[in-house]
Coordinates of C-alpha atoms and ligand atoms in Angstrom, one line a residue:
Chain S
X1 CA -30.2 14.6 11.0
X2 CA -31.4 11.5 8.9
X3 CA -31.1 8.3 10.4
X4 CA -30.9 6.8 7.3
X5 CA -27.7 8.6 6.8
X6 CA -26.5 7.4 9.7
X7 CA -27.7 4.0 9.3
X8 CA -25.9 3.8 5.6
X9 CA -22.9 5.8 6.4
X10 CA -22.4 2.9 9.8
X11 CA -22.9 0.1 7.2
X12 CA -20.6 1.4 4.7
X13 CA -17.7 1.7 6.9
X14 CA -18.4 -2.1 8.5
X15 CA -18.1 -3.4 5.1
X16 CA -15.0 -1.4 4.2
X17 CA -12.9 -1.4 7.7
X18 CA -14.3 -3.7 10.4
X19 CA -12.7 -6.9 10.6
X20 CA -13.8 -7.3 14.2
X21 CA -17.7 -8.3 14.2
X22 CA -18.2 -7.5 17.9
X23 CA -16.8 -4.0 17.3
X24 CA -19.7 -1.5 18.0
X25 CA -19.3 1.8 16.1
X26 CA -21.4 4.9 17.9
X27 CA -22.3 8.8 16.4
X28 CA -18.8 9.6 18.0
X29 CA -16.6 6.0 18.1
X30 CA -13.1 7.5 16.8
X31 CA -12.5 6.3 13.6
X32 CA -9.4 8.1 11.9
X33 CA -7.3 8.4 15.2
X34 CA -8.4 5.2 17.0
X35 CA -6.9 3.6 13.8
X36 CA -10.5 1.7 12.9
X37 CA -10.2 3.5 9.7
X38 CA -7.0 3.2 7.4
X39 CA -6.4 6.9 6.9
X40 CA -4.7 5.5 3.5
X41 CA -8.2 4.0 2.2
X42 CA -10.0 7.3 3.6
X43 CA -10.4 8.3 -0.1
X44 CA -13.3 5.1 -0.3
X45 CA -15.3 6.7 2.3
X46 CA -14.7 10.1 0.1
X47 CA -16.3 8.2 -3.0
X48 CA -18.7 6.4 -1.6
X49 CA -20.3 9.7 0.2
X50 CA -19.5 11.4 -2.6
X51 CA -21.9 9.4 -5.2
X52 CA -24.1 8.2 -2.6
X53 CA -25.5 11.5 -1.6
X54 CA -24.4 13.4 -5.3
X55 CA -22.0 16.0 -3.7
X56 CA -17.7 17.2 -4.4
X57 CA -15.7 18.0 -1.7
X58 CA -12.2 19.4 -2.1
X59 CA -9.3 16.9 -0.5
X60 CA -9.3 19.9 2.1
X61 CA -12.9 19.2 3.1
X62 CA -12.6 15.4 3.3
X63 CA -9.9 15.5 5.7
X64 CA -8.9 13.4 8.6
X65 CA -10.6 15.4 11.2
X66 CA -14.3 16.1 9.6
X67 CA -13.8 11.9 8.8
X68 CA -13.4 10.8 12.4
X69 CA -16.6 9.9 13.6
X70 CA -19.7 9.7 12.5
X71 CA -21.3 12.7 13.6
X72 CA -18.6 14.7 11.7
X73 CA -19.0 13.0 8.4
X74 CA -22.8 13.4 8.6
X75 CA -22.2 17.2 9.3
X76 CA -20.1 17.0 6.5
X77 CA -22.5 15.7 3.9
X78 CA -25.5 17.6 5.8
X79 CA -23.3 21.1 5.2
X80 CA -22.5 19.9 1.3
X81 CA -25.8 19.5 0.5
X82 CA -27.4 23.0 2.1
X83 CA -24.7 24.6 -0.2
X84 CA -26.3 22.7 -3.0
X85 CA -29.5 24.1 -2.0
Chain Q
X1 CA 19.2 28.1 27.7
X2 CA 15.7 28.5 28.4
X3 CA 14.7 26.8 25.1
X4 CA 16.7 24.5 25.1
X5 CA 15.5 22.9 29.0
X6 CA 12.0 23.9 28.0
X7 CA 12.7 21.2 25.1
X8 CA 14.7 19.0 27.0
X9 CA 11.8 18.6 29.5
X10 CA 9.7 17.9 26.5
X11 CA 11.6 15.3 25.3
X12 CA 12.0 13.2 29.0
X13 CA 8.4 13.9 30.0
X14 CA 7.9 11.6 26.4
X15 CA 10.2 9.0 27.8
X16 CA 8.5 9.1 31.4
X17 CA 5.2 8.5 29.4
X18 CA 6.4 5.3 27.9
X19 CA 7.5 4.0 31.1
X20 CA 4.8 4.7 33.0
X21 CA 2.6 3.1 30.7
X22 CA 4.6 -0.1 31.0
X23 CA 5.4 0.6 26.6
X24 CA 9.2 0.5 26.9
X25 CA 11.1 -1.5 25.0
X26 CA 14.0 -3.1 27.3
X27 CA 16.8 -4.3 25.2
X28 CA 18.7 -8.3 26.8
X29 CA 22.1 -8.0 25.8
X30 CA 23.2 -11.5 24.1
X31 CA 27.1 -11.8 25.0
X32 CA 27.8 -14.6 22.4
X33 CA 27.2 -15.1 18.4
X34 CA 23.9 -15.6 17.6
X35 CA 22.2 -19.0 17.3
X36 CA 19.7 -21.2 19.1
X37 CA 22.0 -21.5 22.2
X38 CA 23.1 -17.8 23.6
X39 CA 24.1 -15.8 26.4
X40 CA 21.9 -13.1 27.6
X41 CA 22.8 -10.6 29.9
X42 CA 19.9 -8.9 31.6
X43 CA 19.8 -6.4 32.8
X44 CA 23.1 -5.4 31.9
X45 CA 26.1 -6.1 34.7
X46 CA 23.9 -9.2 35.9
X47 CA 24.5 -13.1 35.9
X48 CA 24.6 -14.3 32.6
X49 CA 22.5 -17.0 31.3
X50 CA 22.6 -19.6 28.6
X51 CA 19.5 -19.9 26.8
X52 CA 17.7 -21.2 23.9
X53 CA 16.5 -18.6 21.5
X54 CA 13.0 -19.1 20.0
X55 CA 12.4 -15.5 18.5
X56 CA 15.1 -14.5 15.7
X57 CA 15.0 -14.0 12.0
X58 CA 17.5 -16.5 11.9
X59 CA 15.1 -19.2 10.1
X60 CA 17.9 -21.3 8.4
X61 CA 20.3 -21.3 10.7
X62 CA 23.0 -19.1 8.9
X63 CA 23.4 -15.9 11.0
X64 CA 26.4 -18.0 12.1
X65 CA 27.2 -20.8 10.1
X66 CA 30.7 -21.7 9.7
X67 CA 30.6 -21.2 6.1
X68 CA 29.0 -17.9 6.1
X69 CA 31.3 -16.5 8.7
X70 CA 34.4 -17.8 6.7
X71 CA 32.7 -16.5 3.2
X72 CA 32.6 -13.1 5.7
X73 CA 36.2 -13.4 6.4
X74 CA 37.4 -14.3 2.7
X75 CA 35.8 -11.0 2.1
X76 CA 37.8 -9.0 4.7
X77 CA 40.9 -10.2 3.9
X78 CA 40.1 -9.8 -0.1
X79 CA 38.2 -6.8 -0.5
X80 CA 38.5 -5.3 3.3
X81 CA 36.0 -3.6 5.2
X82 CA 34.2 -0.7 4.0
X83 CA 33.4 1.2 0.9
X84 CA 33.6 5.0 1.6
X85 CA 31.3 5.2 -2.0
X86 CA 27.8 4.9 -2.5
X87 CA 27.8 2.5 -5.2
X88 CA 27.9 5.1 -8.3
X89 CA 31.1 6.9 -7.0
X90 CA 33.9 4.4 -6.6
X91 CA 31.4 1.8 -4.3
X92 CA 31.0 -1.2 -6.2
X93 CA 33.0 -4.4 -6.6
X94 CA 32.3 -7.4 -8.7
X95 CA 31.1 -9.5 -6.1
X96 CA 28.0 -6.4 -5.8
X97 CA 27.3 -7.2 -9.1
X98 CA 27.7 -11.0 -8.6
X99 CA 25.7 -11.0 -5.7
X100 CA 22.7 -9.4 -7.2
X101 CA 22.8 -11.3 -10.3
X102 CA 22.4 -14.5 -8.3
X103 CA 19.7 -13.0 -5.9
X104 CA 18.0 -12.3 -9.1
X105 CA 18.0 -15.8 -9.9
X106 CA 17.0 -17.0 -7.3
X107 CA 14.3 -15.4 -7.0
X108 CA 13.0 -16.1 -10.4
X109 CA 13.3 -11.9 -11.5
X110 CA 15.3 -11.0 -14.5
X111 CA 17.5 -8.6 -12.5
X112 CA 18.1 -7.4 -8.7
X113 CA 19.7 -4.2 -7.1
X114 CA 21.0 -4.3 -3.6
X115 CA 20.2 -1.8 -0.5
X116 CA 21.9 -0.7 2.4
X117 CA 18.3 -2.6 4.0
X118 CA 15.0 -3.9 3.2
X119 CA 13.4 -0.9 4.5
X120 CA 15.9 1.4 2.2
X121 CA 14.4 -0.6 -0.6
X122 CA 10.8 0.0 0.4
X123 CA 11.4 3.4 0.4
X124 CA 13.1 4.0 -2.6
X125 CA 10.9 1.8 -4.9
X126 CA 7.5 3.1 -4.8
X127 CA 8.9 7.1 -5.4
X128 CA 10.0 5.9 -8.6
X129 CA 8.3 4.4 -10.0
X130 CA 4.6 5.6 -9.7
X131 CA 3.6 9.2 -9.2
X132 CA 0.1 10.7 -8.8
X133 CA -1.4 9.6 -12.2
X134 CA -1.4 6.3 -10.3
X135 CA -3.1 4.5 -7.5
X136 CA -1.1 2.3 -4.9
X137 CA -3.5 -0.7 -3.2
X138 CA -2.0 -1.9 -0.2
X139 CA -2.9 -5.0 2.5
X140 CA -3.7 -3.2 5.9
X141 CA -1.3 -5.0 7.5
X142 CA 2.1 -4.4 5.4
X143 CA 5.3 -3.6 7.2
X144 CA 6.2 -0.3 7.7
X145 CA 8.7 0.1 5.8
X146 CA 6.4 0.0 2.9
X147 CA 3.8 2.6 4.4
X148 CA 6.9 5.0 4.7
X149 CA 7.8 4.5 0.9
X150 CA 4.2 4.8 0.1
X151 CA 3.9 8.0 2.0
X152 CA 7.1 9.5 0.2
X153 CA 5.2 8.8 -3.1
X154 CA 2.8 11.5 -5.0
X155 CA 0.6 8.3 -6.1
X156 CA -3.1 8.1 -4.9
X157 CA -3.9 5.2 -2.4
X158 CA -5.9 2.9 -1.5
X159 CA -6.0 0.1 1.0
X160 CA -7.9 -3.3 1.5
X161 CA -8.5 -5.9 4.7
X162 CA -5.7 -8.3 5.6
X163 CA -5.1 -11.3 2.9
X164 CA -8.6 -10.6 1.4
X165 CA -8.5 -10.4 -2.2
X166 CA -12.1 -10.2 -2.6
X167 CA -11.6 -7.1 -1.1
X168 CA -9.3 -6.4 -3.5
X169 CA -11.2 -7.0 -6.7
X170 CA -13.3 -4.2 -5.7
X171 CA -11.1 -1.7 -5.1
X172 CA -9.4 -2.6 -8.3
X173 CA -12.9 -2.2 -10.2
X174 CA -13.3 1.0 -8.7
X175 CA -9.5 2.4 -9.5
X176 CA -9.6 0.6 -13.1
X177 CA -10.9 3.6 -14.6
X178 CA -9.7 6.5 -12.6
X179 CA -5.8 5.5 -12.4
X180 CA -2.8 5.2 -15.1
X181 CA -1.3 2.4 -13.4
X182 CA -2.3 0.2 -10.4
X183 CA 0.1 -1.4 -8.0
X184 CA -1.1 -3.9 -5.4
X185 CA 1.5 -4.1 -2.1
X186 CA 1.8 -6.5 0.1
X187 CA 4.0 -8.5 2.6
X188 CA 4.4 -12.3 1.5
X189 CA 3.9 -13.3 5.3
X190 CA 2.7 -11.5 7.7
X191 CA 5.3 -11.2 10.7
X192 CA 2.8 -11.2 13.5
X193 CA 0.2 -14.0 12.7
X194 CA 3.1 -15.8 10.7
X195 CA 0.4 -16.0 7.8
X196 CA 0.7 -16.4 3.9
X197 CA -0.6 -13.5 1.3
X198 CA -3.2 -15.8 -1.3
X199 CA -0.5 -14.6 -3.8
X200 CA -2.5 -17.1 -6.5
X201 CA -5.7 -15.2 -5.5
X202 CA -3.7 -12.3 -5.6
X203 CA -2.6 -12.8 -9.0
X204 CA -5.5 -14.0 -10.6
X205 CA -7.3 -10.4 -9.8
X206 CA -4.2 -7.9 -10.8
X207 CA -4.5 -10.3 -14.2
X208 CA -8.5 -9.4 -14.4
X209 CA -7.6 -5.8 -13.4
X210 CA -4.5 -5.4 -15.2
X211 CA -2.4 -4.1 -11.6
X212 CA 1.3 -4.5 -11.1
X213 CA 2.3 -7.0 -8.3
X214 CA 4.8 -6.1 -5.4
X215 CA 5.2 -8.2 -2.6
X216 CA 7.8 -7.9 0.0
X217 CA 9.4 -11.1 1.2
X218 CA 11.7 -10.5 3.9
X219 CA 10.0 -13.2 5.9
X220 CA 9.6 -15.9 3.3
X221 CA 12.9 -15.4 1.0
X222 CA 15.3 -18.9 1.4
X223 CA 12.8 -21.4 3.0
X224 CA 8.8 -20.3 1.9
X225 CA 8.3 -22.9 -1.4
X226 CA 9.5 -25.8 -2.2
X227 CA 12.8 -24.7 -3.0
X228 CA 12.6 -21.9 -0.8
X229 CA 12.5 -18.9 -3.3
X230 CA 9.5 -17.4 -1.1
X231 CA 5.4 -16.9 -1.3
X232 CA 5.9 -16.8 -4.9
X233 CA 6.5 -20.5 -5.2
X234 CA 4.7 -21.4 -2.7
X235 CA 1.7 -20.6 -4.3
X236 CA 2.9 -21.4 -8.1
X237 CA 2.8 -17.8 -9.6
X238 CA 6.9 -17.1 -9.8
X239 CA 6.6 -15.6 -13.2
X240 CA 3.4 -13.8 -11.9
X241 CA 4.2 -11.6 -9.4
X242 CA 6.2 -8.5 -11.0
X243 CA 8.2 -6.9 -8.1
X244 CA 9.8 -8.5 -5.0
X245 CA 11.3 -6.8 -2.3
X246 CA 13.2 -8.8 0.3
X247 CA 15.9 -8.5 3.5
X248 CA 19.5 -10.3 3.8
X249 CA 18.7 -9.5 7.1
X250 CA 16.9 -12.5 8.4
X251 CA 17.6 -16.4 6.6
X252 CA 19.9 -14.8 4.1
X253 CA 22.8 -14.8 6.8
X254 CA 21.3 -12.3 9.0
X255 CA 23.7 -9.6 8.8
X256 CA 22.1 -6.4 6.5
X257 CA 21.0 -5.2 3.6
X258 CA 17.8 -5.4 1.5
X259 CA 16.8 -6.2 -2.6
X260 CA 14.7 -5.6 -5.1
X261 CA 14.1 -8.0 -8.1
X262 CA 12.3 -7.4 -11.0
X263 CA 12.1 -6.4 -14.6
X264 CA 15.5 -5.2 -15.8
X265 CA 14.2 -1.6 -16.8
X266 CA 12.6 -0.9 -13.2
X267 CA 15.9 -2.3 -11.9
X268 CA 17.6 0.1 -14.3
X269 CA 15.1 3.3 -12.7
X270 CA 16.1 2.5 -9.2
X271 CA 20.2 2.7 -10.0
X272 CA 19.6 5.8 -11.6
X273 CA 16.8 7.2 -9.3
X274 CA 16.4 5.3 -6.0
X275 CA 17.3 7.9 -3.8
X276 CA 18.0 5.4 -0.6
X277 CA 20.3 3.7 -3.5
X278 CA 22.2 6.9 -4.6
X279 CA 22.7 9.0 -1.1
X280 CA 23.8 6.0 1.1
X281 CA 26.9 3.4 1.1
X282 CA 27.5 0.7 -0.2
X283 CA 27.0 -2.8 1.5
X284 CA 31.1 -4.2 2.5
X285 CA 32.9 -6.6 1.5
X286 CA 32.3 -9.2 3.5
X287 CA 28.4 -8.7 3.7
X288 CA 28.6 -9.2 0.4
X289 CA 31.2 -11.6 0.1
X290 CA 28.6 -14.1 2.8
X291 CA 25.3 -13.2 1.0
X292 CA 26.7 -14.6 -1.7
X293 CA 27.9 -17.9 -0.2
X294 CA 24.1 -18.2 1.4
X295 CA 22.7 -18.1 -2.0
X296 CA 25.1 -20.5 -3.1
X297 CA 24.3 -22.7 -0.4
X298 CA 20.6 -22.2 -0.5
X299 CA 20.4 -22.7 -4.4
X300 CA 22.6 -26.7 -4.0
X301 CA 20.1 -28.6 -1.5
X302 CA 16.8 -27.9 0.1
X303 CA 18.3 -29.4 3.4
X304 CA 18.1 -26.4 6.1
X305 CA 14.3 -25.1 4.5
X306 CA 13.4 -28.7 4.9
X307 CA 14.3 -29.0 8.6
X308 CA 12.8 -25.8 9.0
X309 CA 9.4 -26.8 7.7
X310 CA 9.8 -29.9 10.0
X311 CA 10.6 -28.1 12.7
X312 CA 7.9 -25.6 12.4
X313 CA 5.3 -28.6 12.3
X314 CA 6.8 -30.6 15.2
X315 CA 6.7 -27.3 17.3
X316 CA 3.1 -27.1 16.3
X317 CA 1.8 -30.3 16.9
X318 CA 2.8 -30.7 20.2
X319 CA 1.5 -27.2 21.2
X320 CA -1.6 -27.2 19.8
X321 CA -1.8 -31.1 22.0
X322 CA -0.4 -29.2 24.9
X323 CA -3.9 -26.8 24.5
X324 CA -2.2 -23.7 23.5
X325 CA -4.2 -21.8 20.9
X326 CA -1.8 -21.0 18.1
X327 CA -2.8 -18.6 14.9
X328 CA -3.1 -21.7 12.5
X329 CA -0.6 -21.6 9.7
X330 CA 2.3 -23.4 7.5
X331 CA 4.9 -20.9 8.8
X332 CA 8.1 -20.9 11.3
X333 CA 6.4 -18.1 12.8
X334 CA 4.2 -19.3 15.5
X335 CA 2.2 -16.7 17.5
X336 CA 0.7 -18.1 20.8
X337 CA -2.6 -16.0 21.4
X338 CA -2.6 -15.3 25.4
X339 CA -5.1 -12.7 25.1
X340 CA -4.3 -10.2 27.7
X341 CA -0.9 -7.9 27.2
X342 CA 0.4 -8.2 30.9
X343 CA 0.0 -12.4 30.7
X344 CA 2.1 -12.1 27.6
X345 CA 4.7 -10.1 28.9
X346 CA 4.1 -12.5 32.3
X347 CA 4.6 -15.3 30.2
X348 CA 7.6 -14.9 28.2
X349 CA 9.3 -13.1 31.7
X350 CA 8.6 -16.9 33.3
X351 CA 9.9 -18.6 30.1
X352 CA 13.5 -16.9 30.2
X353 CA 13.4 -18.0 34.0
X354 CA 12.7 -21.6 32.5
X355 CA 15.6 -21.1 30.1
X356 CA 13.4 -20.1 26.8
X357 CA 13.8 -16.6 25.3
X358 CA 10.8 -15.5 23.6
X359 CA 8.7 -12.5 23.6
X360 CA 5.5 -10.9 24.7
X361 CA 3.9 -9.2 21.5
X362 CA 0.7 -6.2 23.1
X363 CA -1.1 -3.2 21.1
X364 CA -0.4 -1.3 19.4
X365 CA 1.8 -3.9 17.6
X366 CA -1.2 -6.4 17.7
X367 CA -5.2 -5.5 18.3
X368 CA -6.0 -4.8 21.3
X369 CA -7.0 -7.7 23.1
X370 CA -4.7 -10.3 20.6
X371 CA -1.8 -10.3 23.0
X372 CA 0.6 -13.6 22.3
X373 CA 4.1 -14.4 22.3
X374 CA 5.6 -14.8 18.9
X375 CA 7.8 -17.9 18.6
X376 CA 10.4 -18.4 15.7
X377 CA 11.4 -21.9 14.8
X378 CA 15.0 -22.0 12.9
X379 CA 16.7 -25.0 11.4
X380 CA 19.5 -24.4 13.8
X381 CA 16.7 -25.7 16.5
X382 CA 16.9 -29.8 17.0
X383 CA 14.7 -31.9 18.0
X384 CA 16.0 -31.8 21.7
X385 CA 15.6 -28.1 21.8
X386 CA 11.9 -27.5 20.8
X387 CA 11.1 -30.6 23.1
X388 CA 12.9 -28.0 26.1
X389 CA 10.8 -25.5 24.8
X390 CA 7.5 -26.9 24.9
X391 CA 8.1 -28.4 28.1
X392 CA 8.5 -25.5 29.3
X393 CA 5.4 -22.9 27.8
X394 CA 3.8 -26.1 29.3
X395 CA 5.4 -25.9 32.7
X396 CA 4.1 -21.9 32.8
X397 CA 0.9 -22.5 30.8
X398 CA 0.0 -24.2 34.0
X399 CA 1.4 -21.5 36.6
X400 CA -0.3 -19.2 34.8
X401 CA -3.5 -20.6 34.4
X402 CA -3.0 -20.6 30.5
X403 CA -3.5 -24.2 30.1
X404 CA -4.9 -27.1 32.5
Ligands
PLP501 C1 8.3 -7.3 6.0 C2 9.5 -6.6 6.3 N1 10.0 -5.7 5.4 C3 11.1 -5.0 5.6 C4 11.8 -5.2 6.8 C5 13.1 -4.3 7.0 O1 14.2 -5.1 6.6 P1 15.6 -4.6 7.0 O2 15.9 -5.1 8.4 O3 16.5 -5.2 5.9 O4 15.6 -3.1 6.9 C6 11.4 -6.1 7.7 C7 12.2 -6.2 9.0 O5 11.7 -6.0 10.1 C8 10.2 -6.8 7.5 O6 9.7 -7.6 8.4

């Protein structure tokens, strides 16, 4: 998988939820459950992948679970855009 | 019976859980009104002890002022003691009415409507008035009692990090075009750190953005602002910030019951819709009967917020010279950042010993690693008293390696 999805996916959610600069985020740091990410401003991380990479997913998709870490978002987007073809 | 011990087991292996990881939350048993000076019995059936109380609501003083309690009493013998109505039944009295016509003004709103709590306001207010046409923008750090009425509402949302309204511009920017109506939420202090919302900065970017303002004031109502009508003042925007939501449960006399202030017609929506408003009591008699004496006395002189605000800086000065390493603020809400969650709990354990009841505050109701006791300065506190006080986080500071 792309590093450079990972890379902008990583940067995206230090600029939108970490407050704590010495927080270190990994492919599989907990971000829903550990409550890094506010599961109320989830829908920001929905948007953002959703124009970065120019895919849809259904509410069902984007849900707490497929956004927890980073390895399950970029499965996500990687999955969204074989459908596309 | 099987199901019934299979659940029962269920429900005390939960409890065992929160013992064992040290999580439980053990109740002191105050055997006298409260005030800065009380009784605590702890644990229960032991000696009791007289001690000075530096972590209640109680910021003016007025959970047991003479005039309250007598306002409390006038209301007994009056109007007696309960109810039995929610409010549209055969529930409210004039002094309902009179009480929330002067909580309206003094809060600056055109009109007010009275709950059974702060957190029954909370979550009646968002379910009415927004549904999923529109977005709701809250601080990270609002009470809970907020991110319950949020979740009861069909509205979209949306979050931003604590007090940043930089933060906020852009998710307005990005909602502007993709929502009916946007509400920001937030507290008007935060409880923990004892810091302000930048309600100006606040305002200034619902303006640009055309949002709705709700702030909750439960910690600021009575002694934030000059004249102690909350963050709203403070910061010069009284006209400016649309809804307030706020407790009788802390300076306002301490007893119970919650607000919300605001434009008549959303006032108007939440007698006829709240549903915390409709399917629950009405507030008695003499709850009432005393919140309407605080106001009164609150609204004549500046007096009690005034010592407060002294009181508060006092404390502060001679703990930050002590070498303690307060969260810096202009609030009577003073945490005092120990770090590590058994040295809090350490801490405020020794300080009870010394005669000081204050409390260890650990995750998850902090970050992890921001362990600190929360102190609460009140204008029933003199002079004398916080002088006791710092003598004494000084006097453990030093047993505890904390300070040198
Ligand atoms: C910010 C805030 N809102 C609401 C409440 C709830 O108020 P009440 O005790 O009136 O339900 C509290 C009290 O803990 C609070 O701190």
């Amino acid at each position: 998988m792309s590093d450079d999805m990972r890379e902008q996916i990583i940067e995206f959610i230090y600029d939108e939820y970490v407050e704590d600069d010495s927080m270190k985020i990994e492919d599989d740091t907990p971000l829903i459950s550990s409550g890094l990410v506010d599961s109320f401003s989830m829908v920001s991380l929905k948007m953002f992948l959703e124009e970065e990479y120019s895919i849809q997913m259904t509410d069902e998709e984007a849900s707490t679970e497929a956004f927890d870490t980073v390895k399950r978002i970029m499965a996500l987007v990687q999955k969204k855009l074989d459908e596309q073809g | 019976m099987a199901y019934i011990d299979a659940v029962r087991k269920q429900f005390e292996t939960a409890v065992q859980e929160t013992l064992d990881a040290g999580l439980n939350k053990d109740e002191r048993f105050i055997c006298s009104e409260q005030g800065v000076e009380i009784e605590v019995e702890y644990p229960r059936g032991s000696k009791r002890m007289k001690v000075l109380n530096f972590c209640a609501n109680n910021y003016l003083g007025l959970s047991s002022h003479p005039e309250v309690v007598k306002a409390a009493h006038q209301g007994l013998d009056e109007r007696g003691y309960g109810m039995s109505s929610v409010r549209f039944i055969c529930g409210t009295q004039d002094v309902h009415n009179d009480l929330e016509k002067a909580a309206a003004k003094f809060l600056g709103k055109e009109d007010s409507i009275l709950f059974a709590s702060c957190f029954d306001a909370n979550a009646a207010v968002f379910e009415v008035l927004f549904d999923e046409n529109d977005v709701l923008i809250n601080d990270r750090l609002i009470h809970a009692s907020l991110i319950d009425g949020i979740r009861l509402c069909s509205a979209q949302r949306d979050s931003y990090k604590n007090a940043d309204a930089g933060h906020l511009a852009k998710k307005l920017k990005m909602w502007q075009s993709r929502a009916r109506n946007m509400c920001v939420v937030t507290d008007g202090v935060f409880s923990m750190d004892g810091i302000l919302a930048p309600l100006d900065e606040i305002c200034d970017v619902c303006d640009e953005y055309g949002a709705m303002l709700l702030v909750d004031d439960s910690h600021a109502s009575g002694f934030i602002g000059k004249t102690g009508r909350g963050v709203h003042e403070h910061f010069g925007v009284m006209d400016r910030v649309d809804i307030i939501t706020t407790t009788l449960g802390k300076a306002l006399g301490g007893a119970s019951g919650g607000l919300i202030a605001g434009p008549k017609a959303v006032v108007e929506m939440m007698r006829n819709r709240g549903r915390p408003y409709l399917f629950s009591n009405a507030v008695p008699p003499p709850i009432a009967f005393a919140a309407l004496k605080v106001i009164e006395l609150i609204s004549q002189t500046t007096e009690l917020r005034d010592k407060l605000e002294w009181n508060a800086k006092y404390f502060r000065e001679k703990m930050e010279a002590a070498g303690f390493n307060l969260v810096p603020g202009e609030t009577p809400i003073i945490p005092v950042m120990l770090g590590d969650a058994k040295l809090a709990n350490d801490f405020a354990r020794e300080m009870l010993m010394e005669g000081i009841y204050v409390i260890g505050f650990s995750h998850p109701v902090v970050p992890m690693g921001k362990a600190r006791i929360r102190t609460q300065l009140s204008a029933g506190h003199d002079k004398e008293h916080i002088d006791k006080a710092v003598a004494a986080f000084i006097k453990v500071g030093k047993q505890l390696g904390v300070i040198s």
